[in-house]
mmCIF file of C-alpha atoms in Angstrom:
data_model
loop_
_atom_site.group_PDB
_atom_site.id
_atom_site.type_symbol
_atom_site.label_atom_id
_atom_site.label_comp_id
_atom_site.label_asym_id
_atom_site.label_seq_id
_atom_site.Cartn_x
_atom_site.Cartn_y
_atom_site.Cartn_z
ATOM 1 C CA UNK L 139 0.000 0.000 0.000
ATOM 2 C CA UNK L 140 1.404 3.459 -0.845
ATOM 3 C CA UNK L 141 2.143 6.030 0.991
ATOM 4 C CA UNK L 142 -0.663 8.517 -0.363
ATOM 5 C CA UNK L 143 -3.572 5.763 0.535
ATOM 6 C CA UNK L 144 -2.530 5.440 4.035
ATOM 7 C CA UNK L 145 -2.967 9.666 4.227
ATOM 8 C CA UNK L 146 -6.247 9.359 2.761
ATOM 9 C CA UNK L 147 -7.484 6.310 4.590
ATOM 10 C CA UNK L 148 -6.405 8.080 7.752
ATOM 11 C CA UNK L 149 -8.420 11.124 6.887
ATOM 12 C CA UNK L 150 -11.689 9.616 6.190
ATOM 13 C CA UNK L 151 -11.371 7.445 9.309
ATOM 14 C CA UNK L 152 -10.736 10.756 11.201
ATOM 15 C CA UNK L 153 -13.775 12.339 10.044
ATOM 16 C CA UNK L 154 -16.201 9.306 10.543
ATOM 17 C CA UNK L 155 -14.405 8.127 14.167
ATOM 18 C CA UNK L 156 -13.380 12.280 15.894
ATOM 19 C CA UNK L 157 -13.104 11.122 19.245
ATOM 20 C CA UNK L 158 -10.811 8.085 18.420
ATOM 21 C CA UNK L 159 -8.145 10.567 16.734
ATOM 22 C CA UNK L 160 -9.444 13.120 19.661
ATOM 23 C CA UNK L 161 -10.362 15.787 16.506
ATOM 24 C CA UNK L 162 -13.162 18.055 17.347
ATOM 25 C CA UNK L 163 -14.826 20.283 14.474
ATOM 26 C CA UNK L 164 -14.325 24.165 15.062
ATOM 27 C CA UNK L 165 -17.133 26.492 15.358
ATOM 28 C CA UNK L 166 -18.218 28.007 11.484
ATOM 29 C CA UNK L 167 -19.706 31.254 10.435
ATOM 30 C CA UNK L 168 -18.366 33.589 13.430
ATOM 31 C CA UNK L 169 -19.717 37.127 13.646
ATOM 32 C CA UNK L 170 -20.075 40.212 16.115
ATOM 33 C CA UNK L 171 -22.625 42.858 16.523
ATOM 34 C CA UNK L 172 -21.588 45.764 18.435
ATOM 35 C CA UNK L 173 -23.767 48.398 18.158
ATOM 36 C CA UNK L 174 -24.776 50.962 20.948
ATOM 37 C CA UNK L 175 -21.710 49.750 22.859
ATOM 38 C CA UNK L 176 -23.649 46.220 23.432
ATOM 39 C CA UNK L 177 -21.560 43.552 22.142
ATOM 40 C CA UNK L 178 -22.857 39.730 21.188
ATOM 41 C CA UNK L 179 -21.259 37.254 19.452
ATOM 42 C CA UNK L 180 -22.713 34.563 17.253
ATOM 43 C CA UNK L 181 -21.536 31.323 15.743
ATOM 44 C CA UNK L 182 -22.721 28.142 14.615
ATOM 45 C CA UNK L 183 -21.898 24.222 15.018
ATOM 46 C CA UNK L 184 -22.860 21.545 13.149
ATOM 47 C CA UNK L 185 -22.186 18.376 15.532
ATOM 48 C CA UNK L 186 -23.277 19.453 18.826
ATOM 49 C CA UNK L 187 -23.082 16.572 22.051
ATOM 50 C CA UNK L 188 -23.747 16.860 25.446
ATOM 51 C CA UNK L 189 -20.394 17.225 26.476
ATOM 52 C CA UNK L 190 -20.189 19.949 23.767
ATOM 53 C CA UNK L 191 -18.523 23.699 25.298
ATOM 54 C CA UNK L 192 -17.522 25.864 23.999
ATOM 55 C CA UNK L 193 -14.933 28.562 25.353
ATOM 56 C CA UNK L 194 -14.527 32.583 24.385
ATOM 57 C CA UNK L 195 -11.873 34.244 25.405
ATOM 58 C CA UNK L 196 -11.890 37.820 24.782
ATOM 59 C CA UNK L 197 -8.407 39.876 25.170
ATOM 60 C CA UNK L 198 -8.610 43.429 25.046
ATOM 61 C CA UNK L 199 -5.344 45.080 23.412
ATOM 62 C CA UNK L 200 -4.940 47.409 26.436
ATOM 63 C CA UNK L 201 -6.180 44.649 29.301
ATOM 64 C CA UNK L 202 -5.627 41.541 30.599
ATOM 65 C CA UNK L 203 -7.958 38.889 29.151
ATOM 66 C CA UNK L 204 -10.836 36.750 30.250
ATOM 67 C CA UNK L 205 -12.378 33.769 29.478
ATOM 68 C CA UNK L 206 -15.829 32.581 29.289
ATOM 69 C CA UNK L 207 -17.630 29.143 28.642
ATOM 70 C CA UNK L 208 -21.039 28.387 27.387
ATOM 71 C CA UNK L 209 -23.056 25.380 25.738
ATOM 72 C CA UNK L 210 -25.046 28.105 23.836
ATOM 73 C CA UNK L 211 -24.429 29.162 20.287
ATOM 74 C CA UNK L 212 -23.689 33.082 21.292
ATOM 75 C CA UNK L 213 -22.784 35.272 24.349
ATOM 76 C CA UNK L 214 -23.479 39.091 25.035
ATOM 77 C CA UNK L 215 -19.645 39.885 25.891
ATOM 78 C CA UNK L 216 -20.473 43.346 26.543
ATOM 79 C CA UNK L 217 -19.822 43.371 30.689
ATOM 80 C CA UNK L 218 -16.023 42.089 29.080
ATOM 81 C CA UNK L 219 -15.278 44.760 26.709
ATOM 82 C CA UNK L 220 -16.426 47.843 28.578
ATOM 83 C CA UNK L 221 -13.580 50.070 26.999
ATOM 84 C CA UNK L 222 -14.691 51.758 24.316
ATOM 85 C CA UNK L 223 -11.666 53.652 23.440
ATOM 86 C CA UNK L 224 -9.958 49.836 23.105
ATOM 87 C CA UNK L 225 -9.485 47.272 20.776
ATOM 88 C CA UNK L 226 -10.706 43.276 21.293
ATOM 89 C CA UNK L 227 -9.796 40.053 19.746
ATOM 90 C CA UNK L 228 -12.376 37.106 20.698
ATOM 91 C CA UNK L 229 -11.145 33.633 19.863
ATOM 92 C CA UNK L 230 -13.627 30.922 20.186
ATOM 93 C CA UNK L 231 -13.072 26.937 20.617
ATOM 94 C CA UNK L 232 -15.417 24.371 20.754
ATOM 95 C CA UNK L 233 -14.680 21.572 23.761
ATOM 96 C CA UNK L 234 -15.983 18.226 23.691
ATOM 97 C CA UNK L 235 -15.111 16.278 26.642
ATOM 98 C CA UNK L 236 -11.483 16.304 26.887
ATOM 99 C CA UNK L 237 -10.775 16.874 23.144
ATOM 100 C CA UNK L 238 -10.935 20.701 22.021
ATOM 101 C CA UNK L 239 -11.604 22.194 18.535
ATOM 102 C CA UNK L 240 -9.126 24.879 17.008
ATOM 103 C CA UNK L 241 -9.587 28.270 17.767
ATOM 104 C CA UNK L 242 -11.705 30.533 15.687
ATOM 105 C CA UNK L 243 -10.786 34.564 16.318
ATOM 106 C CA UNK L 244 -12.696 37.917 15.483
ATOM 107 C CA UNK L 245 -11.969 41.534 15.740
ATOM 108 C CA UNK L 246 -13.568 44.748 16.220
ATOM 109 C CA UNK L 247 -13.286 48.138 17.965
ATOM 110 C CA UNK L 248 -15.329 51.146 18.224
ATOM 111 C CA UNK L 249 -12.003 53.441 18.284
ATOM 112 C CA UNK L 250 -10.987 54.913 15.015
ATOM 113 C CA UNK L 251 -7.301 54.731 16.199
ATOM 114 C CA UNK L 252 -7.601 50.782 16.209
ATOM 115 C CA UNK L 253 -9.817 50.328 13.214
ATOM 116 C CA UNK L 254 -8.320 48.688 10.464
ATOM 117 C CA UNK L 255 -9.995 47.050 7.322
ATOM 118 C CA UNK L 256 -7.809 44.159 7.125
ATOM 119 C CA UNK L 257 -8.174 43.045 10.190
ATOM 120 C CA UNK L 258 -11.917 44.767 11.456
ATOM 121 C CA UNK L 259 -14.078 42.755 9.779
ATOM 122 C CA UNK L 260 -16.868 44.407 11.290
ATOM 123 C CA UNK L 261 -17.696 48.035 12.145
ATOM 124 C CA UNK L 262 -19.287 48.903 15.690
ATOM 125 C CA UNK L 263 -21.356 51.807 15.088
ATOM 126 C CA UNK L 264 -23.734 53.925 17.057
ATOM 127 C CA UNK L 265 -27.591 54.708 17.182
ATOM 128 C CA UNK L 266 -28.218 58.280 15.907
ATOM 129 C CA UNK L 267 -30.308 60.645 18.752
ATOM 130 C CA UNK L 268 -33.907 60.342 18.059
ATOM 131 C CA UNK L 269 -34.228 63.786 15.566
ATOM 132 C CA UNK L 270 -36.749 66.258 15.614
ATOM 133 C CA UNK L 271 -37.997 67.749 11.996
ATOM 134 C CA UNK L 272 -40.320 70.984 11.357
ATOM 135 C CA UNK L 273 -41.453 72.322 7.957
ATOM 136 C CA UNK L 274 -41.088 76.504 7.686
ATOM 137 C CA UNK L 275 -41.388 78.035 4.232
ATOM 138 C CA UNK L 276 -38.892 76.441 1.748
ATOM 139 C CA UNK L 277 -36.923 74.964 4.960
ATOM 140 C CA UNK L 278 -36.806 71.201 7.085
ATOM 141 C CA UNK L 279 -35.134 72.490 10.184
ATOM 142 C CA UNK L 280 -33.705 69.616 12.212
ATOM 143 C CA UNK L 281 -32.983 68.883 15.926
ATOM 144 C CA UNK L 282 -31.631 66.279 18.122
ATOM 145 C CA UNK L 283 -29.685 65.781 21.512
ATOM 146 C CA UNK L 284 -25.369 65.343 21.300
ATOM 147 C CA UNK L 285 -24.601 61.951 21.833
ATOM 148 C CA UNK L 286 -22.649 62.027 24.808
ATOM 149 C CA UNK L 287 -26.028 63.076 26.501
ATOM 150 C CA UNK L 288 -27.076 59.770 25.519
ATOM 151 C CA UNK L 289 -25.033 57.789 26.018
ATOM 152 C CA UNK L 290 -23.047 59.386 28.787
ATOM 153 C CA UNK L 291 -19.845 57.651 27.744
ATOM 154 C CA UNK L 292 -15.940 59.939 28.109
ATOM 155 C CA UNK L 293 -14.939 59.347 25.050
ATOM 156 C CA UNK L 294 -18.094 61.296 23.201
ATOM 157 C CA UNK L 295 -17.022 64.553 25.009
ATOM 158 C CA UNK L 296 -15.998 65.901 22.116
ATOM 159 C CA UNK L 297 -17.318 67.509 18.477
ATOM 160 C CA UNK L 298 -19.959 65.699 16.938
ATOM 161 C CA UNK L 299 -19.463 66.256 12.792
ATOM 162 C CA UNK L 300 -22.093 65.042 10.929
ATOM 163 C CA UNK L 301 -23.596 65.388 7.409
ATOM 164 C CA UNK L 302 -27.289 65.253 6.101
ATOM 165 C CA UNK L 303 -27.800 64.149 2.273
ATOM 166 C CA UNK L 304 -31.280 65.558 0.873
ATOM 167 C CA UNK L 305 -31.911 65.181 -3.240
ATOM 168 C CA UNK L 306 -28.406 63.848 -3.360
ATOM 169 C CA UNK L 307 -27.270 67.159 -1.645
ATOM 170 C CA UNK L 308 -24.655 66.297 1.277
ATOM 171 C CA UNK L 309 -23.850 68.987 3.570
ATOM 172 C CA UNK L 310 -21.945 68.732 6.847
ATOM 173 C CA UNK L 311 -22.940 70.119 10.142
ATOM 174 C CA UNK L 312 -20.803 70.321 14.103
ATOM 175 C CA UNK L 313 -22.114 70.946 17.775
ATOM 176 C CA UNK L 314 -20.267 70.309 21.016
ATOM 177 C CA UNK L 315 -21.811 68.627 24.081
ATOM 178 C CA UNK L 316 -22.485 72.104 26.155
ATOM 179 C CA UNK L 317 -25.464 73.155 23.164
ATOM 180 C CA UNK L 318 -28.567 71.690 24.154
ATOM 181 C CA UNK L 319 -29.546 70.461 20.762
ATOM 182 C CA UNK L 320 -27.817 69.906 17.644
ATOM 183 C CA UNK L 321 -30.009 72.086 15.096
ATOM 184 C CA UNK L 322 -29.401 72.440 11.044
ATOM 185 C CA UNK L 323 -31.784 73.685 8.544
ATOM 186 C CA UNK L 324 -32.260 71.896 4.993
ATOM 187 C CA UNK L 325 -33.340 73.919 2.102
ATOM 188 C CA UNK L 326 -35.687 72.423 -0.530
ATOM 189 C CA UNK L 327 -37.310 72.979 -3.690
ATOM 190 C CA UNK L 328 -40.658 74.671 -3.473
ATOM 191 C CA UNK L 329 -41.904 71.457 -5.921
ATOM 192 C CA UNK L 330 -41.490 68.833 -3.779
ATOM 193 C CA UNK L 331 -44.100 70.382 -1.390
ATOM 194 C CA UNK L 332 -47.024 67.996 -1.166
ATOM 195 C CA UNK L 333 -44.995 65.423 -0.603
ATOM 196 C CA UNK L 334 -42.708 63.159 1.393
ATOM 197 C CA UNK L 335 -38.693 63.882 1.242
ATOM 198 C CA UNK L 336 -36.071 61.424 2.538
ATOM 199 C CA UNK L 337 -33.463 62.766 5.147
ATOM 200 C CA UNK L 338 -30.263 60.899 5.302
ATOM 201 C CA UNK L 339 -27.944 61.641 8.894
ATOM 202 C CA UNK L 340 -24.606 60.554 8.941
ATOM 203 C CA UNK L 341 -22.113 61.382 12.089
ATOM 204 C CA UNK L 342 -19.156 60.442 13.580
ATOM 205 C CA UNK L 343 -17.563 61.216 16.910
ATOM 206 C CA UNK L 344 -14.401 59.957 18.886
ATOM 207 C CA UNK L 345 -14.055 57.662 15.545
ATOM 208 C CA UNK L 346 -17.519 55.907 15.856
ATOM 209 C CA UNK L 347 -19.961 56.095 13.541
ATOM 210 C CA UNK L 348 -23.652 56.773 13.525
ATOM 211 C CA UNK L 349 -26.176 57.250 11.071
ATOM 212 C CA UNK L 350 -30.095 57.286 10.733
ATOM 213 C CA UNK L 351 -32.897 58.068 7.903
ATOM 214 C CA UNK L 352 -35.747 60.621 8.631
ATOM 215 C CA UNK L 353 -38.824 61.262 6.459
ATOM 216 C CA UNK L 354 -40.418 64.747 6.552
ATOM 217 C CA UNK L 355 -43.880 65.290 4.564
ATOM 218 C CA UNK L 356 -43.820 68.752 3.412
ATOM 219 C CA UNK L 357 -47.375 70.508 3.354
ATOM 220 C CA UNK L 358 -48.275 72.449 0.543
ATOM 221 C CA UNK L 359 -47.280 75.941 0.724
ATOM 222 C CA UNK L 360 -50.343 78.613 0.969
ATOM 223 C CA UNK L 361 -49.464 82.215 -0.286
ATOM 224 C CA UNK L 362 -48.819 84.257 2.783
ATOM 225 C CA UNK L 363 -51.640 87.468 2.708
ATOM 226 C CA UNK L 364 -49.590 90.831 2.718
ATOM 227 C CA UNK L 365 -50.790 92.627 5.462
ATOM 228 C CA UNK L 366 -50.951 95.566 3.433
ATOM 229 C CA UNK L 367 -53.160 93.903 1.257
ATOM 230 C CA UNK L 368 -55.312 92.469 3.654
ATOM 231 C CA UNK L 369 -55.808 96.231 5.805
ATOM 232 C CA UNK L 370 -56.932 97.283 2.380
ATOM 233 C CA UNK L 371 -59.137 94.529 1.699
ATOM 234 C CA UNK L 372 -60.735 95.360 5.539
ATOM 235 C CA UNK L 373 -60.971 99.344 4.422
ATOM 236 C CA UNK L 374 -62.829 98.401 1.355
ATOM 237 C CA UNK L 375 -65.243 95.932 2.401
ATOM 238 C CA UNK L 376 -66.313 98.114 5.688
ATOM 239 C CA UNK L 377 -66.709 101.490 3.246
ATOM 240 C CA UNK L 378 -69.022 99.170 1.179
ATOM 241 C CA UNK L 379 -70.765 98.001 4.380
ATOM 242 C CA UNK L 380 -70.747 101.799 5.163
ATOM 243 C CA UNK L 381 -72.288 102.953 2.310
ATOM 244 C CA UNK L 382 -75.145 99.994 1.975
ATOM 245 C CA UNK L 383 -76.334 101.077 5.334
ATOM 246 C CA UNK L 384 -76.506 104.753 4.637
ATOM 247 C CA UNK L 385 -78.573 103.091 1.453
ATOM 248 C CA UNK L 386 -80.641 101.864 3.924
ATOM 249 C CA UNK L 387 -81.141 104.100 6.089
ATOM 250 C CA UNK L 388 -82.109 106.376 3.402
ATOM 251 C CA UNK L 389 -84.591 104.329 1.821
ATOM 252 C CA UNK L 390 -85.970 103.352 5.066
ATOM 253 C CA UNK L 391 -86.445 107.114 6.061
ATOM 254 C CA UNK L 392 -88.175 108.038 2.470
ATOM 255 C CA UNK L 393 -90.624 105.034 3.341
ATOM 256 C CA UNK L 394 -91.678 106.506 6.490
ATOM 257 C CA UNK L 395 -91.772 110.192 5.020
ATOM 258 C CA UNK L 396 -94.733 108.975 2.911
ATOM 259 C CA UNK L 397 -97.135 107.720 6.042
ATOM 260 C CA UNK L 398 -99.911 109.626 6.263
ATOM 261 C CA UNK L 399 -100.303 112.146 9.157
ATOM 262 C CA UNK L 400 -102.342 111.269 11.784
ATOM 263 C CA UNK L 401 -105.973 112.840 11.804
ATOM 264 C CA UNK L 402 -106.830 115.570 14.019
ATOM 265 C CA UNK L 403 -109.764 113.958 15.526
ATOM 266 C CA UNK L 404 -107.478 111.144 16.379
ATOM 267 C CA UNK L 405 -104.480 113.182 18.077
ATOM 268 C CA UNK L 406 -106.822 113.560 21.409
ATOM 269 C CA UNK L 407 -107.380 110.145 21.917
ATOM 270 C CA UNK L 408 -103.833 108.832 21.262
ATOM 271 C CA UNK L 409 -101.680 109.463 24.328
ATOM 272 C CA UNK L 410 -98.755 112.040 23.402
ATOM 273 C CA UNK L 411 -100.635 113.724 20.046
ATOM 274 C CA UNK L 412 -101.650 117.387 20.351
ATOM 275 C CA UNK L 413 -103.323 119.303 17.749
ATOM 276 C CA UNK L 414 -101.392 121.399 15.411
ATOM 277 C CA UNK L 415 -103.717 123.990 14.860
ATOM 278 C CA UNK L 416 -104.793 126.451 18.043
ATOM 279 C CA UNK L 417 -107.522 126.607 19.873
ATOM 280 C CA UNK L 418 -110.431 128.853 18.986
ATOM 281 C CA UNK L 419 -111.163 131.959 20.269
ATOM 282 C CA UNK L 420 -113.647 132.064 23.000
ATOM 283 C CA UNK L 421 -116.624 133.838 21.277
ATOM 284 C CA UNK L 422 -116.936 137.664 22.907
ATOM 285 C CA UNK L 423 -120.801 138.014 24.596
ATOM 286 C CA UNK L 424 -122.985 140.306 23.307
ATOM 287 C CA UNK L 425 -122.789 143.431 25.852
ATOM 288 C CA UNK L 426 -126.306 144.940 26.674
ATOM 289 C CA UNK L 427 -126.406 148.166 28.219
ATOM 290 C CA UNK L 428 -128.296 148.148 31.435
ATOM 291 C CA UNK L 429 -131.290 150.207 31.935
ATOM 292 C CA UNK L 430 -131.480 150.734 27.804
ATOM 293 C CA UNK L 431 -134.584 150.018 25.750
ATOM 294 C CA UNK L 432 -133.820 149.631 21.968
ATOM 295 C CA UNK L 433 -136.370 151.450 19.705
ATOM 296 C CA UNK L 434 -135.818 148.940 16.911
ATOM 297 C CA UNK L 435 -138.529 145.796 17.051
ATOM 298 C CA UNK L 436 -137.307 142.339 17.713
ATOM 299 C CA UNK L 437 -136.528 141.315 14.118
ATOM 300 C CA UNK L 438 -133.915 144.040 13.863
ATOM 301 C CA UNK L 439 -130.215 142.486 13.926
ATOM 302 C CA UNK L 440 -126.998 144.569 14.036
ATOM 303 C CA UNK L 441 -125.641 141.364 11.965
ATOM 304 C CA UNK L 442 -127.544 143.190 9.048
ATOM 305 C CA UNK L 443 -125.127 146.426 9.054
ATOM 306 C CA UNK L 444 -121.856 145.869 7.502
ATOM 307 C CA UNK L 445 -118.648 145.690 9.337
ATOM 308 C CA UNK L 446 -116.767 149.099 10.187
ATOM 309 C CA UNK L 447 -112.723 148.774 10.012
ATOM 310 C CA UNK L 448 -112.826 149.522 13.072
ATOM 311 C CA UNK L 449 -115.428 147.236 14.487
ATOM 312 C CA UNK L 450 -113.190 143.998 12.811
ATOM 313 C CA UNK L 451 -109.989 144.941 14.677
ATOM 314 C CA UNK L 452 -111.880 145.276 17.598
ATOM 315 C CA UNK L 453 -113.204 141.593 16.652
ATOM 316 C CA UNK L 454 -109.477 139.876 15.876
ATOM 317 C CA UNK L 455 -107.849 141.768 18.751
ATOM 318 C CA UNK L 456 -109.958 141.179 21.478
ATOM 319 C CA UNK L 457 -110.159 137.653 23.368
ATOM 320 C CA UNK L 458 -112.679 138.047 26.360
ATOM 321 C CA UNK L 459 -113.390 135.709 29.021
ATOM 322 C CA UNK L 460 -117.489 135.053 29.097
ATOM 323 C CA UNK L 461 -118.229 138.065 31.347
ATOM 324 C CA UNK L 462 -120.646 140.089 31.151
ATOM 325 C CA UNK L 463 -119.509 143.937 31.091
ATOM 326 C CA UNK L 464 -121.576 146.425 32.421
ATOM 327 C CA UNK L 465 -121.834 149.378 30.337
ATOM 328 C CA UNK L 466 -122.819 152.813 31.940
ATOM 329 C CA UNK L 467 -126.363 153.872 30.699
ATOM 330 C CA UNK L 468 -126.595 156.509 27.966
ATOM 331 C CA UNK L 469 -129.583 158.464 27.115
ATOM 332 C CA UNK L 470 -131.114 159.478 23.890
ATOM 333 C CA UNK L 471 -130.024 162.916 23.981
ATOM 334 C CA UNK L 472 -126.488 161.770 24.922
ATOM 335 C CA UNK L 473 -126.419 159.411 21.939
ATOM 336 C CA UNK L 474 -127.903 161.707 19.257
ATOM 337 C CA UNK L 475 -124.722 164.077 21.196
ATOM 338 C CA UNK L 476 -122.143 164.188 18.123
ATOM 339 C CA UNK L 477 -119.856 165.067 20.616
ATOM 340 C CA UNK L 478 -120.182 161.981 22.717
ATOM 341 C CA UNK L 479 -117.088 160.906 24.211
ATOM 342 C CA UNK L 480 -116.599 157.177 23.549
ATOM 343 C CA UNK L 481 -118.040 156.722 20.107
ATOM 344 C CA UNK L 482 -116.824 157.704 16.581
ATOM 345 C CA UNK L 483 -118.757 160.637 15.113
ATOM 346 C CA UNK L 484 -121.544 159.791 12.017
ATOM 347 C CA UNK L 485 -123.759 161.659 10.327
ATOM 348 C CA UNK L 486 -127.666 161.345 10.273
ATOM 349 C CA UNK L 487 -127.539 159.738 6.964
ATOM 350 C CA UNK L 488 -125.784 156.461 8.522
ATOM 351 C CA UNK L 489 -128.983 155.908 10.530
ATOM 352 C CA UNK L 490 -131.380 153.330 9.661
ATOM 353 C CA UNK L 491 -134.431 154.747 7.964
ATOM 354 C CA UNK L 492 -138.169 153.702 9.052
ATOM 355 C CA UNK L 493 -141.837 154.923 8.774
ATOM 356 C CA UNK L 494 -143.126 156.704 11.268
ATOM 357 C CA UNK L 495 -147.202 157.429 11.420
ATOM 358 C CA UNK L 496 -147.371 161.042 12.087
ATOM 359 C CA UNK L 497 -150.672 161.294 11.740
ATOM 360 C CA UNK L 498 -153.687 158.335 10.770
ATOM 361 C CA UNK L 499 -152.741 157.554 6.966
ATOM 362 C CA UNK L 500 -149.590 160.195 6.855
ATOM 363 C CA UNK L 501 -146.837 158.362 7.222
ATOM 364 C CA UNK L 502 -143.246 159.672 6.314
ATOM 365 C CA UNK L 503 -139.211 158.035 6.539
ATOM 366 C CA UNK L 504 -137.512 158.748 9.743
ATOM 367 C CA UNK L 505 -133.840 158.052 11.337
ATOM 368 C CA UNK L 506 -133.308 156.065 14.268
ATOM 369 C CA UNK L 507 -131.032 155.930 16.639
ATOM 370 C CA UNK L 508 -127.597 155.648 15.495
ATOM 371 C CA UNK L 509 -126.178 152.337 16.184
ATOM 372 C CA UNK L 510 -123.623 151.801 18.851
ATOM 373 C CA UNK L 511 -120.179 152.035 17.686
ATOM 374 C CA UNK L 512 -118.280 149.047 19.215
#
């Protein structure tokens, strides 16, 4: 038998007898999530027993090491790599009974100063702070706490940097850890309002990375009113209030000019009316001399003779009360007297005429008395 069948022999006895040859399979498909300074590994194994460990030793570039076991498949190693500022290299075995596995190892660091591609094969990165957006005009303006008031860890007491990408704009942004927010403002195009934009936050501090996605609806924009405008709009519409009251008003008042007045007759029975027109005179009493016998008969009326001038004015001027005057008793003689004090002289002529029976059957015209001038 050669040489070369004896190697292969021995290989596929290894593989179907491990614990004769005492080989133990290694752990496959190791990986480490670190993120928000918690730290978990993760591995698989295809031929576990009951006896199966497996063993994680985790050794810190600036620290001593420790070593855990487990019979699980992955192990929060967060309580062993505390140090953010450091650097950690976790080797894994797999331990069945007495017989071990080879040693699988992984990297990774959260400190810029110990990152290296070629030997990082995974990034630890960060949570960005929860962010705050508000729509204003034609800007998103954005808030959000520093990260070392998060996360209240040293080695983010420093300048956060940090960049925002909008319509595959990027521009970058600072604050320190004494502001009490982080604020930026992101300009956009007046035609994307309406809609739904996409905010993309990158930032790094003390060499660790963060990074986060925010989408802000914008509302559609309504014109803003110049208040110019607007006190001129007010002015107008209350002088054309104005003036369609005074319309009113007007009309209203010619409606009511054209209501009849009120009869007279009715004015003194509706409470508050008085007549317009004055009272009437009280009528003047006829004034008989005492003591004086007319020589006219009883059908004889001084309504028959006309009016003197003098005898009106006397009428219009003259408002009596209904007394009776007493007039001083004048005698014939005194009122044929043409010198009579108190009445206006006359001649004979102005005395009414009658017959007068001088004799039986001669008759002939004579005067009487003159009439009382008033």
């Amino acid at each position: 038998m050669s040489k070369h069948a004896v190697v292969q022999f021995g290989v596929v006895y290894a593989l179907l007898f491990p614990g004769v040859f005492g080989f133990v399979p290694s752990p496959t498909n190791v990986s480490v999530v670190c993120h928000n300074f918690v730290n978990v590994l993760y591995w698989n194994y295809s031929n576990p027993t009951e006896q199966t460990k497996f063993a994680i030793k985790v050794e810190p570039y600036e620290s001593p090491s420790q070593t855990v076991d487990t019979s699980q498949t992955y192990l929060d190693i967060s309580s062993y790599s505390t140090d953010v500022e450091d650097d950690y290299l976790v080797l894994l075995t797999a331990h069945d009974g007495q017989e071990k596995s080879e040693n699988v190892s992984i990297r990774f660091t959260y400190s810029k100063d110990y990152f290296d591609e070629n030997k990082h094969k995974y990034k630890c990165s960060l949570d960005f702070p929860a962010v705050n957006t508000s729509v204003h005009k034609d800007v998103i303006e954005v808030s959000f706490q520093h990260p070392f008031k998060l996360y209240k860890q040293e080695i983010m007491n420093d300048e956060f940097t940090y960049t925002i990408t909008h319509d595959e704009q990027m521009v970058e942004y600072s604050c320190f850890e004494d502001e009490d927010l982080c604020n930026a403002e992101v300009h956009f195009n007046q035609s994307v309002a309406g809609q739904c934009v996409e905010l993309k936050l990158e930032g790094v501090i003390a060499g660790i990375p963060s990074y986060t996605y925010s989408n802000v609806c914008v509302p559609q924009q309504t014109p803003e009113t110049d208040k110019t405008g607007l006190i001129a709009a007010l002015i107008g519409v209350g002088t054309i209030v104005l003036f369609i009251t005074m319309g009113f008003v007007w009309l209203l008042c010619r409606k009511w000019s054209k209501i009849p007045k009120i009869p007279a007759f009715l004015r003194n029975v509706i409470p508050g009316q008085s007549p317009t027109t004055q009272p009437e005179p009280t009528p003047i009493s006829k004034m008989t001399p005492q003591g004086h016998t007319p020589l006219l008969t009883e059908s004889f009326s001084y309504d028959s003779f006309p009016s003197s001038p003098t005898e009106k004015d006397c009428k219009e001027n003259t408002i009596l009360d209904d007394t009776v005057v007493d007039l001083p008793v004048v005698s014939e003689e005194d009122m044929e007297g043409e010198d009579f004090e108190g009445f206006g002289s006359s001649s004979d002529y102005d005395r009414p005429k009658f017959l007068q029976e001088m004799s039986p059957g001669d008759f002939t015209e004579g005067y009487g008395p003159r009439p009382p001038v008033i």
